[in-house]
mmCIF file of C-alpha atoms in Angstrom:
data_model
loop_
_atom_site.group_PDB
_atom_site.id
_atom_site.type_symbol
_atom_site.label_atom_id
_atom_site.label_comp_id
_atom_site.label_asym_id
_atom_site.label_seq_id
_atom_site.Cartn_x
_atom_site.Cartn_y
_atom_site.Cartn_z
ATOM 1 C CA UNK A 30 33.424 23.622 -23.641
ATOM 2 C CA UNK A 31 32.619 21.335 -20.716
ATOM 3 C CA UNK A 32 34.936 21.062 -17.708
ATOM 4 C CA UNK A 33 37.200 18.023 -17.683
ATOM 5 C CA UNK A 34 35.268 16.395 -14.829
ATOM 6 C CA UNK A 35 31.947 16.495 -16.715
ATOM 7 C CA UNK A 36 30.725 13.189 -18.104
ATOM 8 C CA UNK A 37 27.502 13.196 -20.086
ATOM 9 C CA UNK A 38 26.438 16.488 -18.480
ATOM 10 C CA UNK A 39 26.958 15.257 -14.895
ATOM 11 C CA UNK A 40 30.162 15.935 -13.023
ATOM 12 C CA UNK A 41 32.084 12.955 -11.691
ATOM 13 C CA UNK A 42 31.567 14.322 -8.168
ATOM 14 C CA UNK A 43 27.802 14.437 -8.612
ATOM 15 C CA UNK A 44 27.766 10.979 -10.166
ATOM 16 C CA UNK A 45 29.669 9.618 -7.169
ATOM 17 C CA UNK A 46 27.137 11.236 -4.837
ATOM 18 C CA UNK A 47 24.299 9.515 -6.687
ATOM 19 C CA UNK A 48 25.779 6.065 -6.251
ATOM 20 C CA UNK A 49 23.992 4.029 -3.634
ATOM 21 C CA UNK A 50 26.156 2.124 -1.243
ATOM 22 C CA UNK A 51 25.270 -1.349 -0.141
ATOM 23 C CA UNK A 52 25.348 -0.161 3.458
ATOM 24 C CA UNK A 53 22.826 2.636 2.776
ATOM 25 C CA UNK A 54 20.494 0.182 1.041
ATOM 26 C CA UNK A 55 20.819 -2.312 3.882
ATOM 27 C CA UNK A 56 19.976 0.397 6.408
ATOM 28 C CA UNK A 57 16.973 1.486 4.359
ATOM 29 C CA UNK A 58 15.862 -2.129 3.921
ATOM 30 C CA UNK A 59 15.975 -2.626 7.705
ATOM 31 C CA UNK A 60 13.836 0.490 8.168
ATOM 32 C CA UNK A 61 11.278 -0.753 5.644
ATOM 33 C CA UNK A 62 11.182 -4.162 7.342
ATOM 34 C CA UNK A 63 10.659 -2.441 10.710
ATOM 35 C CA UNK A 64 7.800 -0.321 9.369
ATOM 36 C CA UNK A 65 6.159 -3.374 7.796
ATOM 37 C CA UNK A 66 6.524 -5.344 11.029
ATOM 38 C CA UNK A 67 5.060 -2.479 13.056
ATOM 39 C CA UNK A 68 2.138 -2.150 10.628
ATOM 40 C CA UNK A 69 1.413 -5.878 10.854
ATOM 41 C CA UNK A 70 1.275 -5.746 14.649
ATOM 42 C CA UNK A 71 -0.715 -2.497 14.827
ATOM 43 C CA UNK A 72 -4.403 -1.662 14.627
ATOM 44 C CA UNK A 73 -3.662 -0.562 11.034
ATOM 45 C CA UNK A 74 -3.121 -4.144 9.939
ATOM 46 C CA UNK A 75 -5.452 -4.740 6.961
ATOM 47 C CA UNK A 76 -7.012 -7.789 8.631
ATOM 48 C CA UNK A 77 -7.689 -5.890 11.850
ATOM 49 C CA UNK A 78 -9.129 -2.897 10.016
ATOM 50 C CA UNK A 79 -11.331 -5.207 7.949
ATOM 51 C CA UNK A 80 -12.634 -6.953 11.064
ATOM 52 C CA UNK A 81 -13.894 -3.728 12.659
ATOM 53 C CA UNK A 82 -17.453 -3.794 11.364
ATOM 54 C CA UNK A 83 -20.786 -3.018 12.921
ATOM 55 C CA UNK A 84 -24.162 -4.675 12.597
ATOM 56 C CA UNK A 85 -26.932 -2.479 11.169
ATOM 57 C CA UNK A 86 -29.256 -3.633 13.946
ATOM 58 C CA UNK A 87 -26.922 -2.076 16.520
ATOM 59 C CA UNK A 88 -27.861 1.359 15.153
ATOM 60 C CA UNK A 89 -31.526 0.726 14.477
ATOM 61 C CA UNK A 90 -33.330 -1.785 16.640
ATOM 62 C CA UNK A 91 -36.609 -1.278 14.807
ATOM 63 C CA UNK A 92 -38.589 -1.328 18.060
ATOM 64 C CA UNK A 93 -39.604 2.319 17.806
ATOM 65 C CA UNK A 94 -40.360 2.531 14.121
ATOM 66 C CA UNK A 95 -38.180 3.516 11.211
ATOM 67 C CA UNK A 96 -35.057 5.523 11.900
ATOM 68 C CA UNK A 97 -33.644 6.442 8.460
ATOM 69 C CA UNK A 98 -30.781 8.464 9.959
ATOM 70 C CA UNK A 99 -29.413 5.251 11.469
ATOM 71 C CA UNK A 100 -29.503 3.633 8.046
ATOM 72 C CA UNK A 101 -27.653 6.627 6.598
ATOM 73 C CA UNK A 102 -25.093 6.474 9.401
ATOM 74 C CA UNK A 103 -24.568 2.773 8.754
ATOM 75 C CA UNK A 104 -24.105 3.395 5.007
ATOM 76 C CA UNK A 105 -21.562 6.154 5.677
ATOM 77 C CA UNK A 106 -19.713 4.015 8.231
ATOM 78 C CA UNK A 107 -19.466 1.165 5.734
ATOM 79 C CA UNK A 108 -18.231 3.488 2.976
ATOM 80 C CA UNK A 109 -15.511 4.938 5.217
ATOM 81 C CA UNK A 110 -14.637 1.491 6.576
ATOM 82 C CA UNK A 111 -14.258 0.123 3.048
ATOM 83 C CA UNK A 112 -11.945 2.997 2.092
ATOM 84 C CA UNK A 113 -9.836 2.597 5.239
ATOM 85 C CA UNK A 114 -9.542 -1.145 4.675
ATOM 86 C CA UNK A 115 -8.442 -0.539 1.079
ATOM 87 C CA UNK A 116 -5.977 2.149 2.150
ATOM 88 C CA UNK A 117 -4.510 -0.093 4.830
ATOM 89 C CA UNK A 118 -4.164 -2.966 2.360
ATOM 90 C CA UNK A 119 -2.552 -0.748 -0.280
ATOM 91 C CA UNK A 120 -0.122 0.729 2.261
ATOM 92 C CA UNK A 121 0.830 -2.756 3.431
ATOM 93 C CA UNK A 122 1.452 -3.876 -0.153
ATOM 94 C CA UNK A 123 3.456 -0.760 -1.031
ATOM 95 C CA UNK A 124 5.741 -1.175 1.985
ATOM 96 C CA UNK A 125 6.277 -4.860 1.142
ATOM 97 C CA UNK A 126 7.067 -3.922 -2.484
ATOM 98 C CA UNK A 127 9.549 -1.252 -1.351
ATOM 99 C CA UNK A 128 11.333 -3.873 0.752
ATOM 100 C CA UNK A 129 11.693 -6.188 -2.250
ATOM 101 C CA UNK A 130 12.720 -3.291 -4.515
ATOM 102 C CA UNK A 131 15.446 -2.234 -2.080
ATOM 103 C CA UNK A 132 16.793 -5.778 -2.024
ATOM 104 C CA UNK A 133 16.666 -5.785 -5.833
ATOM 105 C CA UNK A 134 18.558 -2.488 -5.987
ATOM 106 C CA UNK A 135 21.145 -3.846 -3.578
ATOM 107 C CA UNK A 136 21.720 -7.262 -5.139
ATOM 108 C CA UNK A 137 20.276 -6.754 -8.606
ATOM 109 C CA UNK A 138 16.724 -7.784 -9.463
ATOM 110 C CA UNK A 139 17.968 -10.815 -11.397
ATOM 111 C CA UNK A 140 19.758 -12.003 -8.253
ATOM 112 C CA UNK A 141 16.596 -12.045 -6.135
ATOM 113 C CA UNK A 142 15.046 -15.381 -5.334
ATOM 114 C CA UNK A 143 12.317 -16.468 -7.724
ATOM 115 C CA UNK A 144 9.773 -16.233 -4.893
ATOM 116 C CA UNK A 145 10.665 -12.566 -4.271
ATOM 117 C CA UNK A 146 10.372 -11.684 -7.975
ATOM 118 C CA UNK A 147 7.030 -13.509 -8.156
ATOM 119 C CA UNK A 148 5.761 -11.745 -5.022
ATOM 120 C CA UNK A 149 6.849 -8.342 -6.365
ATOM 121 C CA UNK A 150 4.897 -9.007 -9.566
ATOM 122 C CA UNK A 151 1.843 -10.173 -7.550
ATOM 123 C CA UNK A 152 1.946 -6.998 -5.466
ATOM 124 C CA UNK A 153 2.066 -4.832 -8.581
ATOM 125 C CA UNK A 154 -0.900 -6.681 -10.078
ATOM 126 C CA UNK A 155 -2.923 -6.428 -6.848
ATOM 127 C CA UNK A 156 -2.238 -2.705 -6.512
ATOM 128 C CA UNK A 157 -3.340 -2.245 -10.135
ATOM 129 C CA UNK A 158 -6.564 -4.175 -9.430
ATOM 130 C CA UNK A 159 -7.248 -1.999 -6.388
ATOM 131 C CA UNK A 160 -6.625 1.132 -8.456
ATOM 132 C CA UNK A 161 -8.808 -0.141 -11.295
ATOM 133 C CA UNK A 162 -11.614 -0.950 -8.847
ATOM 134 C CA UNK A 163 -11.387 2.550 -7.373
ATOM 135 C CA UNK A 164 -11.408 4.051 -10.863
ATOM 136 C CA UNK A 165 -14.474 2.091 -11.918
ATOM 137 C CA UNK A 166 -16.291 3.101 -8.713
ATOM 138 C CA UNK A 167 -15.486 6.756 -9.338
ATOM 139 C CA UNK A 168 -16.592 6.581 -12.969
ATOM 140 C CA UNK A 169 -19.782 4.812 -11.854
ATOM 141 C CA UNK A 170 -20.373 7.566 -9.286
ATOM 142 C CA UNK A 171 -19.941 10.217 -11.950
ATOM 143 C CA UNK A 172 -22.584 8.546 -14.120
ATOM 144 C CA UNK A 173 -25.126 8.447 -11.322
ATOM 145 C CA UNK A 174 -24.235 11.846 -9.916
ATOM 146 C CA UNK A 175 -23.242 10.334 -6.551
ATOM 147 C CA UNK A 176 -20.164 11.386 -4.619
#
């Protein structure tokens, strides 16, 4: 037989500990907003990361003949740069989504402004597109034997 304070397999004490207070959510929401603000003003901002490109001619002037290693270096730099830009963008989107989700948990998702619900849905769709693009690149790599 279950103890008197057990409700659906969870004690009343444990259930009370699982409840999220409005104050705790507000504190967490402020932390998420701070992290997002810091990311936007840092070198990790997706726009700043995306702007840090190099010109292939800066590695290989062509004056002294072919230099295939420079071309390889440029290709590797671009591959890493593309991944970092994608990672930065995804991180930015995830932090923004967490901020909206915390507000939804605090006030109820139905009580969020229409713009916030729309933005949350847009973020989810964009993250899915990024994931799908990564998946198709990896499956394409597997077909060609590339890594």
